[in-house]
DNA sequence: GGCAAACTACTCGGATATCCGGTGTCCGAGTCATCATGG
DNA sequence: CCATGATGACTCGGACACCGGATATCCGAGTAGTTTGCC
C-alpha cells in the first residue's frame, strides 16, 4: 500500500482535533511529523479532490476537514490516496493461449477473481466500518493527553 | 498486488486438475496461458520454497502440487508470491517531529495501525478460508468441461 | 543378450538487465492581508 | 479618522526529475534418459 496513506490518516486526525475553525498550511502539517512538505501537499490535494478536506489558498489558507470526523471512514482516506482500483486485478488469462482458443465461452466470471474480490470486500467493509471519530476515541482512551498536546503544538509559532 | 499472484493461482489450479502423478515443466505451464516462461518459472520457484509445489530437475522433471488441493489456501499462494509483509506498514511517524520530542511515551500501539491491521486481518481470514479445492468445486459447477479440457491440452504434444 | 559407462538433452535455480509507478521536488496561478495614500 | 487602491507575501495546484522494486530474460548446475561399447 502507498506510504502516503499513513501520513494522510495521521494528518486527518490532527485536523480533526484542531477543529474546522481555521485552516492549516501543508507545510505546518508536514513539520509536525518532519515530513517532506511538498510531497504531503500532494496527498492533501488528493484528499481535497475526494471531498475529505477543503483547501483555501492565500495567506491564512491551508487545509481543514470538510466533514465531521464521524462522517469520514478509513476507507474514504485509503481510496483517496491509494486509488479506487482493487489490489487484485483479473486479466482474464483463462481466455489466452491454446486452452480456450475459440472453443469454450466462459459465461461466468473467473472463480479466482471472485474469491479474491470476496476477500477484498471484507477488507473494504472493515475499513468502511471505522471512522476518524472511532480512531479519535481510541486514542483519547489510551493517551488522553494527546489531543491537547496537538492543539498546543499547532497554536505555538515555530 | 503482484501480477504473478494471478498466474500462480491459475497454474496451481491446473496442476490440481492434472493430479500429482506427473511433473509439468514451467515452459508447458506457461504455454497454456501464453505467459513468459522464465518469469513464470520465478513464481513457481517461490511456490516451491513455500512448500506448495515440489520441483524435479532434469528430463521428465517439472512441478507438481505438494499437498492435496484442500490443504492449500489462497492465503498460502498470495503469501508465497507477494511476500509476508502487511500491506499497511506503520512507520511510527507519531514518534517523529517536535510533537513527541522526549515528552510523551506511547505505551499503546498506534491506533491507526491497529485499525488497518484489523481490516487486513479480515482480508487474510477470507483468503485463508478458501482452498484450491473450493475454487475447483466452483469452476466445475459453472464450467463442467474445463477440467477435462485442461487434462487433454496437457496430454497433447505441442 | 545383458550390463555398465559415457553422453546428451532437458529442467530447475539463481544471477542479471529493463521498465514503470511511487517518491520527491520545484515553480507558477490565485488569493487574502497589509500598507500606503488621499479625502 | 476612514475608505480605497496597490502591493506583497503566502498558499495551493499541477508539472517536472529521480529511484527502487516489480517485470522480464538469460545462462550455469544438476539430473534422468538414451545410446554405445564391451563382456
Short mmCIF file of C-alpha atoms (C1' of nucleotides) in Angstrom, two decimals:
data_model
loop_
_atom_site.label_atom_id
_atom_site.label_comp_id
_atom_site.label_asym_id
_atom_site.label_seq_id
_atom_site.Cartn_x
_atom_site.Cartn_y
_atom_site.Cartn_z
CA UNK A 1 0.00 0.00 0.00
CA UNK A 2 1.01 3.57 -0.56
CA UNK A 3 3.23 5.24 2.02
CA UNK A 4 1.14 8.41 1.91
CA UNK A 5 -1.85 6.59 3.41
CA UNK A 6 -0.22 6.68 6.82
CA UNK A 7 0.67 10.36 6.50
CA UNK A 8 -2.79 11.25 5.28
CA UNK A 9 -4.57 9.41 8.07
CA UNK A 10 -2.45 10.89 10.84
CA UNK A 11 -2.85 14.34 9.33
CA UNK A 12 -6.61 13.95 9.11
CA UNK A 13 -6.62 13.01 12.77
CA UNK A 14 -4.66 16.13 13.64
CA UNK A 15 -7.03 18.29 11.63
CA UNK A 16 -9.94 16.66 13.41
CA UNK A 17 -8.51 17.59 16.81
CA UNK A 18 -7.82 21.13 15.69
CA UNK A 19 -11.44 21.57 14.66
CA UNK A 20 -12.58 23.16 11.43
CA UNK A 21 -12.27 26.72 12.70
CA UNK A 22 -9.02 27.53 10.99
CA UNK A 23 -7.11 26.19 8.03
CA UNK A 24 -3.62 24.75 8.49
CA UNK A 25 -0.99 25.00 5.73
CA UNK A 26 0.55 21.84 4.34
CA UNK A 27 3.99 22.98 5.48
CA UNK A 28 2.84 23.19 9.09
CA UNK A 29 1.12 19.83 8.94
CA UNK A 30 4.29 18.33 7.47
CA UNK A 31 6.52 19.92 10.11
CA UNK A 32 4.53 18.19 12.84
CA UNK A 33 5.93 14.84 11.67
CA UNK A 34 9.04 16.18 9.90
CA UNK A 35 7.68 15.00 6.58
CA UNK A 36 8.60 16.45 3.17
CA UNK A 37 6.12 19.30 2.83
CA UNK A 38 5.73 19.27 -0.94
CA UNK A 39 5.00 15.57 -1.03
CA UNK A 40 2.49 15.71 1.80
CA UNK A 41 0.87 18.55 -0.11
CA UNK A 42 0.33 16.11 -2.96
CA UNK A 43 -1.52 13.73 -0.69
CA UNK A 44 -3.61 16.52 0.81
CA UNK A 45 -4.65 17.58 -2.67
CA UNK A 46 -5.88 14.05 -3.27
CA UNK A 47 -7.88 14.22 -0.04
CA UNK A 48 -9.34 17.56 -1.17
CA UNK A 49 -10.33 16.08 -4.55
CA UNK A 50 -12.07 13.28 -2.68
CA UNK A 51 -14.08 15.77 -0.66
CA UNK A 52 -12.46 14.84 2.65
CA UNK A 53 -10.63 18.15 3.06
CA UNK A 54 -11.33 21.66 1.86
CA UNK A 55 -8.43 23.79 0.69
CA UNK A 56 -8.05 27.55 0.93
CA UNK A 57 -5.38 29.46 -0.97
CA UNK A 58 -3.51 32.55 0.02
CA UNK A 59 -2.48 33.85 3.43
CA UNK A 60 -4.33 32.32 6.33
CA UNK A 61 -5.08 29.48 3.91
CA UNK A 62 -4.43 25.80 4.20
CA UNK A 63 -6.49 22.66 4.70
CA UNK A 64 -9.31 21.80 7.04
CA UNK A 65 -11.63 18.85 7.48
CA UNK A 66 -14.60 19.04 5.10
CA UNK A 67 -16.90 16.76 7.12
CA UNK A 68 -17.42 15.77 10.71
CA UNK A 69 -14.91 13.12 11.87
CA UNK A 70 -17.67 10.54 12.20
CA UNK A 71 -18.55 11.04 8.55
CA UNK A 72 -15.09 10.14 7.24
CA UNK A 73 -14.24 6.44 7.12
CA UNK A 74 -10.78 4.97 6.80
CA UNK A 75 -11.96 3.51 3.51
CA UNK A 76 -12.51 7.04 2.22
CA UNK A 77 -8.96 8.04 3.12
CA UNK A 78 -7.38 4.90 1.68
CA UNK A 79 -9.37 5.19 -1.54
CA UNK A 80 -8.46 8.86 -1.92
CA UNK A 81 -4.72 8.19 -1.60
CA UNK A 82 -4.28 4.69 -2.96
CA UNK A 83 -6.84 4.93 -5.75
CA UNK A 84 -10.07 3.04 -6.33
CA UNK A 85 -8.52 0.11 -8.20
CA UNK A 86 -8.76 -3.28 -6.49
CA UNK A 87 -5.50 -4.79 -5.29
CA UNK A 88 -6.06 -7.97 -7.30
CA UNK A 89 -6.64 -7.22 -10.97
CA UNK A 90 -8.00 -10.12 -13.01
CA UNK A 91 -6.52 -10.03 -16.51
CA UNK A 92 -8.59 -12.98 -17.70
CA UNK A 93 -5.63 -15.11 -18.63
CA UNK A 94 -8.00 -18.05 -18.98
CA UNK A 95 -9.02 -16.53 -22.31
CA UNK A 96 -5.47 -16.53 -23.60
CA UNK A 97 -3.43 -19.34 -25.05
CA UNK A 98 -4.41 -22.50 -26.83
CA UNK A 99 -6.53 -23.61 -23.94
CA UNK A 100 -9.67 -21.70 -24.81
CA UNK A 101 -8.99 -20.75 -28.42
CA UNK A 102 -12.43 -20.40 -29.89
CA UNK A 103 -13.94 -23.39 -28.19
CA UNK A 104 -15.12 -22.56 -24.70
CA UNK A 105 -17.05 -19.44 -23.85
CA UNK A 106 -16.99 -18.52 -20.21
CA UNK A 107 -20.31 -17.01 -19.23
CA UNK A 108 -19.44 -16.98 -15.54
CA UNK A 109 -16.84 -14.68 -14.00
CA UNK A 110 -13.42 -16.03 -13.16
CA UNK A 111 -13.69 -18.06 -9.95
CA UNK A 112 -10.30 -16.89 -8.73
CA UNK A 113 -11.28 -13.28 -9.29
CA UNK A 114 -14.48 -13.90 -7.37
CA UNK A 115 -12.59 -15.38 -4.43
CA UNK A 116 -10.11 -12.51 -4.37
CA UNK A 117 -12.89 -9.96 -4.62
CA UNK A 118 -14.67 -11.58 -1.72
CA UNK A 119 -11.60 -11.21 0.48
CA UNK A 120 -11.01 -7.67 -0.65
CA UNK A 121 -14.64 -6.82 0.03
CA UNK A 122 -14.21 -7.98 3.63
CA UNK A 123 -11.20 -5.70 3.88
CA UNK A 124 -13.13 -2.74 2.48
CA UNK A 125 -16.03 -3.45 4.80
CA UNK A 126 -13.76 -3.32 7.85
CA UNK A 127 -12.18 -0.09 6.70
CA UNK A 128 -15.57 1.45 5.95
CA UNK A 129 -16.81 0.47 9.42
CA UNK A 130 -14.20 2.60 11.17
CA UNK A 131 -14.42 6.38 11.07
CA UNK A 132 -11.94 9.01 12.11
CA UNK A 133 -14.10 9.62 15.18
CA UNK A 134 -13.68 5.99 16.20
CA UNK A 135 -9.91 6.24 15.98
CA UNK A 136 -10.01 9.51 17.94
CA UNK A 137 -11.99 7.82 20.68
CA UNK A 138 -9.44 5.02 20.86
CA UNK A 139 -6.52 7.44 21.11
CA UNK A 140 -8.23 9.56 23.76
CA UNK A 141 -8.92 6.45 25.79
CA UNK A 142 -5.33 5.22 25.67
CA UNK A 143 -3.45 8.53 25.55
CA UNK A 144 -5.72 11.27 26.96
CA UNK A 145 -3.09 13.98 26.74
CA UNK A 146 -2.53 13.73 23.02
CA UNK A 147 -5.36 15.95 21.68
CA UNK A 148 -4.45 18.93 23.87
CA UNK A 149 -0.83 18.48 23.07
CA UNK A 150 -1.55 18.55 19.35
CA UNK A 151 -3.61 21.73 19.75
CA UNK A 152 -0.86 23.43 21.74
CA UNK A 153 1.79 22.49 19.20
CA UNK A 154 -0.20 23.96 16.34
CA UNK A 155 -1.04 27.07 18.38
CA UNK A 156 2.61 27.81 19.05
CA UNK A 157 4.58 29.66 16.42
CA UNK A 158 7.60 27.82 15.09
CA UNK B 1 -0.81 -6.74 -5.57
CA UNK B 2 1.71 -8.63 -7.58
CA UNK B 3 0.79 -9.66 -11.11
CA UNK B 4 2.26 -13.11 -10.59
CA UNK B 5 -0.39 -13.95 -8.00
CA UNK B 6 -2.94 -14.46 -10.76
CA UNK B 7 -0.56 -16.61 -12.80
CA UNK B 8 0.42 -18.68 -9.78
CA UNK B 9 -3.15 -19.32 -8.71
CA UNK B 10 -4.34 -20.37 -12.16
CA UNK B 11 -1.29 -22.57 -12.57
CA UNK B 12 -1.89 -24.22 -9.21
CA UNK B 13 -5.44 -24.93 -10.30
CA UNK B 14 -4.19 -26.56 -13.49
CA UNK B 15 -1.71 -28.67 -11.56
CA UNK B 16 -4.50 -29.70 -9.23
CA UNK B 17 -6.62 -30.94 -12.12
CA UNK B 18 -3.69 -32.81 -13.63
CA UNK B 19 -3.15 -34.66 -10.38
CA UNK B 20 0.22 -35.24 -8.77
CA UNK B 21 1.11 -38.24 -10.90
CA UNK B 22 3.46 -36.45 -13.24
CA UNK B 23 5.51 -33.26 -13.12
CA UNK B 24 4.89 -30.48 -15.63
CA UNK B 25 7.71 -28.20 -16.81
CA UNK B 26 7.38 -24.47 -16.31
CA UNK B 27 7.55 -23.90 -20.06
CA UNK B 28 4.50 -26.07 -20.63
CA UNK B 29 2.57 -24.42 -17.84
CA UNK B 30 3.45 -21.01 -19.29
CA UNK B 31 2.45 -22.02 -22.82
CA UNK B 32 -1.05 -22.85 -21.60
CA UNK B 33 -1.66 -19.15 -20.98
CA UNK B 34 0.99 -17.78 -23.37
CA UNK B 35 2.91 -16.36 -20.44
CA UNK B 36 6.67 -15.62 -20.41
CA UNK B 37 8.10 -18.97 -19.33
CA UNK B 38 11.16 -17.69 -17.48
CA UNK B 39 9.16 -15.29 -15.39
CA UNK B 40 6.50 -17.83 -14.50
CA UNK B 41 9.36 -20.09 -13.51
CA UNK B 42 10.35 -17.46 -10.96
CA UNK B 43 6.90 -17.54 -9.41
CA UNK B 44 6.85 -21.32 -9.37
CA UNK B 45 10.14 -21.32 -7.52
CA UNK B 46 8.55 -19.11 -4.89
CA UNK B 47 5.67 -21.58 -4.60
CA UNK B 48 8.17 -24.41 -4.23
CA UNK B 49 10.05 -22.54 -1.49
CA UNK B 50 6.74 -22.09 0.30
CA UNK B 51 6.08 -25.82 0.19
CA UNK B 52 3.09 -25.54 -2.12
CA UNK B 53 4.80 -27.19 -5.08
CA UNK B 54 7.58 -29.72 -5.40
CA UNK B 55 10.14 -29.32 -8.15
CA UNK B 56 12.01 -32.03 -10.03
CA UNK B 57 15.00 -31.31 -12.24
CA UNK B 58 16.10 -32.98 -15.41
CA UNK B 59 14.11 -34.73 -18.15
CA UNK B 60 10.61 -35.72 -17.13
CA UNK B 61 11.01 -33.06 -14.46
CA UNK B 62 8.90 -30.03 -13.64
CA UNK B 63 6.48 -29.00 -10.94
CA UNK B 64 3.66 -30.74 -9.19
CA UNK B 65 1.36 -29.96 -6.29
CA UNK B 66 2.99 -30.78 -2.96
CA UNK B 67 -0.26 -31.11 -0.99
CA UNK B 68 -3.86 -32.03 -1.59
CA UNK B 69 -5.86 -29.13 -3.10
CA UNK B 70 -7.95 -28.82 0.06
CA UNK B 71 -4.78 -28.26 2.06
CA UNK B 72 -3.66 -25.21 0.06
CA UNK B 73 -5.42 -21.94 0.83
CA UNK B 74 -5.42 -18.86 -1.33
CA UNK B 75 -3.66 -17.12 1.54
CA UNK B 76 -0.77 -19.56 1.13
CA UNK B 77 -0.44 -18.75 -2.55
CA UNK B 78 -0.70 -15.00 -2.06
CA UNK B 79 1.83 -15.04 0.77
CA UNK B 80 4.24 -17.14 -1.26
CA UNK B 81 4.19 -14.74 -4.22
CA UNK B 82 3.51 -11.36 -2.67
CA UNK B 83 5.55 -11.85 0.48
CA UNK B 84 4.52 -11.96 4.13
CA UNK B 85 4.71 -8.20 4.75
CA UNK B 86 1.44 -6.46 5.59
CA UNK B 87 0.10 -4.03 3.01
CA UNK B 88 -0.03 -1.20 5.53
CA UNK B 89 3.31 -0.65 7.18
CA UNK B 90 3.23 1.59 10.26
CA UNK B 91 6.41 3.68 10.39
CA UNK B 92 5.50 5.24 13.74
CA UNK B 93 5.56 8.79 12.47
CA UNK B 94 3.90 9.85 15.71
CA UNK B 95 7.34 9.46 17.33
CA UNK B 96 8.94 11.87 14.89
CA UNK B 97 8.93 15.65 14.87
CA UNK B 98 8.55 18.18 17.63
CA UNK B 99 5.22 16.74 18.64
CA UNK B 100 6.53 13.96 20.84
CA UNK B 101 10.12 15.05 21.40
CA UNK B 102 11.02 13.50 24.70
CA UNK B 103 7.79 14.24 26.45
CA UNK B 104 5.17 11.62 25.68
CA UNK B 105 5.86 7.91 25.74
CA UNK B 106 3.34 5.86 23.87
CA UNK B 107 2.83 2.57 25.64
CA UNK B 108 -0.08 1.58 23.42
CA UNK B 109 0.27 0.65 19.76
CA UNK B 110 -0.65 3.17 17.10
CA UNK B 111 -4.45 3.30 16.80
CA UNK B 112 -4.32 3.77 13.05
CA UNK B 113 -2.05 0.78 12.70
CA UNK B 114 -4.46 -1.24 14.82
CA UNK B 115 -7.41 -0.26 12.64
CA UNK B 116 -5.54 -1.09 9.45
CA UNK B 117 -4.38 -4.39 10.86
CA UNK B 118 -7.92 -5.28 11.79
CA UNK B 119 -9.09 -4.75 8.22
CA UNK B 120 -6.14 -6.65 6.80
CA UNK B 121 -6.80 -9.49 9.20
CA UNK B 122 -10.33 -9.79 7.83
CA UNK B 123 -8.84 -9.97 4.35
CA UNK B 124 -6.38 -12.66 5.36
CA UNK B 125 -9.13 -14.61 7.10
CA UNK B 126 -11.23 -14.67 3.95
CA UNK B 127 -8.29 -15.79 1.84
CA UNK B 128 -7.35 -18.47 4.36
CA UNK B 129 -10.94 -19.76 4.36
CA UNK B 130 -10.85 -20.63 0.67
CA UNK B 131 -8.76 -23.53 -0.58
CA UNK B 132 -7.83 -24.56 -4.08
CA UNK B 133 -10.37 -27.37 -3.74
CA UNK B 134 -13.12 -24.82 -3.10
CA UNK B 135 -12.23 -22.89 -6.24
CA UNK B 136 -12.11 -26.15 -8.20
CA UNK B 137 -15.60 -27.01 -7.00
CA UNK B 138 -16.87 -23.62 -8.11
CA UNK B 139 -15.35 -23.94 -11.55
CA UNK B 140 -16.67 -27.47 -12.03
CA UNK B 141 -20.12 -26.30 -11.07
CA UNK B 142 -20.15 -23.40 -13.52
CA UNK B 143 -17.99 -24.82 -16.32
CA UNK B 144 -18.02 -28.62 -16.06
CA UNK B 145 -15.97 -29.17 -19.21
CA UNK B 146 -12.94 -27.23 -18.08
CA UNK B 147 -11.08 -29.91 -16.06
CA UNK B 148 -11.15 -32.49 -18.83
CA UNK B 149 -10.19 -29.88 -21.33
CA UNK B 150 -7.16 -28.91 -19.29
CA UNK B 151 -6.12 -32.54 -18.97
CA UNK B 152 -6.45 -33.10 -22.71
CA UNK B 153 -4.43 -30.00 -23.53
CA UNK B 154 -1.57 -31.08 -21.30
CA UNK B 155 -1.74 -34.63 -22.64
CA UNK B 156 -1.34 -33.46 -26.23
CA UNK B 157 2.14 -32.79 -27.51
CA UNK B 158 2.72 -29.29 -28.75
"C1'" DG C 1 21.88 -60.70 -24.93
"C1'" DG C 2 22.95 -58.20 -20.66
"C1'" DC C 3 25.31 -54.61 -18.30
"C1'" DA C 4 27.77 -50.55 -17.46
"C1'" DA C 5 29.62 -46.20 -18.54
"C1'" DA C 6 29.70 -42.09 -21.11
"C1'" DC C 7 26.90 -38.84 -23.39
"C1'" DT C 8 23.16 -35.85 -24.44
"C1'" DA C 9 19.24 -33.26 -23.79
"C1'" DC C 10 16.22 -31.34 -20.64
"C1'" DT C 11 14.79 -28.74 -16.43
"C1'" DC C 12 15.31 -26.08 -12.38
"C1'" DG C 13 17.74 -22.29 -9.90
"C1'" DG C 14 19.73 -18.14 -9.33
"C1'" DA C 15 22.20 -14.08 -11.28
"C1'" DT C 16 21.47 -10.31 -14.47
"C1'" DA C 17 19.15 -6.25 -17.35
"C1'" DT C 18 14.99 -3.28 -18.18
"C1'" DC C 19 10.86 -0.62 -17.28
"C1'" DC C 20 7.28 1.63 -14.74
"C1'" DG C 21 4.90 3.62 -10.73
"C1'" DG C 22 5.64 5.61 -6.40
"C1'" DT C 23 8.70 9.16 -4.20
"C1'" DG C 24 10.35 13.61 -4.00
"C1'" DT C 25 10.91 18.40 -5.76
"C1'" DC C 26 10.04 22.70 -7.93
"C1'" DC C 27 7.76 26.76 -9.84
"C1'" DG C 28 3.55 29.37 -11.44
"C1'" DA C 29 -1.57 30.97 -10.64
"C1'" DG C 30 -4.56 32.72 -7.39
"C1'" DT C 31 -5.80 34.92 -3.12
"C1'" DC C 32 -6.04 37.47 1.01
"C1'" DA C 33 -3.89 40.51 4.41
"C1'" DT C 34 -1.34 44.57 4.75
"C1'" DC C 35 0.08 49.10 3.99
"C1'" DA C 36 0.31 53.44 1.87
"C1'" DT C 37 -2.30 57.24 0.26
"C1'" DG C 38 -5.71 60.50 -0.39
"C1'" DG C 39 -10.11 62.52 1.03
"C1'" DC D 1 -10.03 59.16 11.08
"C1'" DC D 2 -11.81 56.30 7.27
"C1'" DA D 3 -12.15 54.38 2.68
"C1'" DT D 4 -9.69 52.64 -1.24
"C1'" DG D 5 -6.39 51.00 -4.23
"C1'" DA D 6 -1.85 49.00 -4.97
"C1'" DT D 7 1.39 45.96 -3.17
"C1'" DG D 8 3.40 41.99 -1.47
"C1'" DA D 9 3.74 37.64 0.57
"C1'" DC D 10 1.71 33.39 1.26
"C1'" DT D 11 -0.59 29.05 -0.21
"C1'" DC D 12 -2.42 25.71 -3.21
"C1'" DG D 13 -2.14 23.25 -7.66
"C1'" DG D 14 -0.09 20.93 -11.15
"C1'" DA D 15 4.12 19.96 -13.99
"C1'" DC D 16 8.82 18.01 -13.75
"C1'" DA D 17 13.07 14.64 -12.12
"C1'" DC D 18 14.61 10.52 -9.53
"C1'" DC D 19 14.76 5.91 -7.62
"C1'" DG D 20 13.52 1.26 -6.01
"C1'" DG D 21 11.06 -2.73 -6.87
"C1'" DA D 22 8.41 -5.46 -10.00
"C1'" DT D 23 8.89 -7.34 -14.72
"C1'" DA D 24 11.36 -9.90 -17.94
"C1'" DT D 25 15.40 -12.51 -19.54
"C1'" DC D 26 19.42 -15.47 -19.82
"C1'" DC D 27 22.90 -18.85 -18.64
"C1'" DG D 28 25.00 -22.40 -15.49
"C1'" DA D 29 24.35 -26.68 -12.22
"C1'" DG D 30 22.31 -30.93 -11.90
"C1'" DT D 31 19.70 -34.93 -13.34
"C1'" DA D 32 17.47 -38.65 -15.82
"C1'" DG D 33 17.01 -40.94 -20.06
"C1'" DT D 34 19.50 -42.77 -24.01
"C1'" DT D 35 22.89 -44.63 -26.63
"C1'" DT D 36 27.03 -47.09 -27.37
"C1'" DG D 37 30.52 -50.18 -26.45
"C1'" DC D 38 32.21 -54.22 -24.04
"C1'" DC D 39 31.85 -58.69 -21.71
#
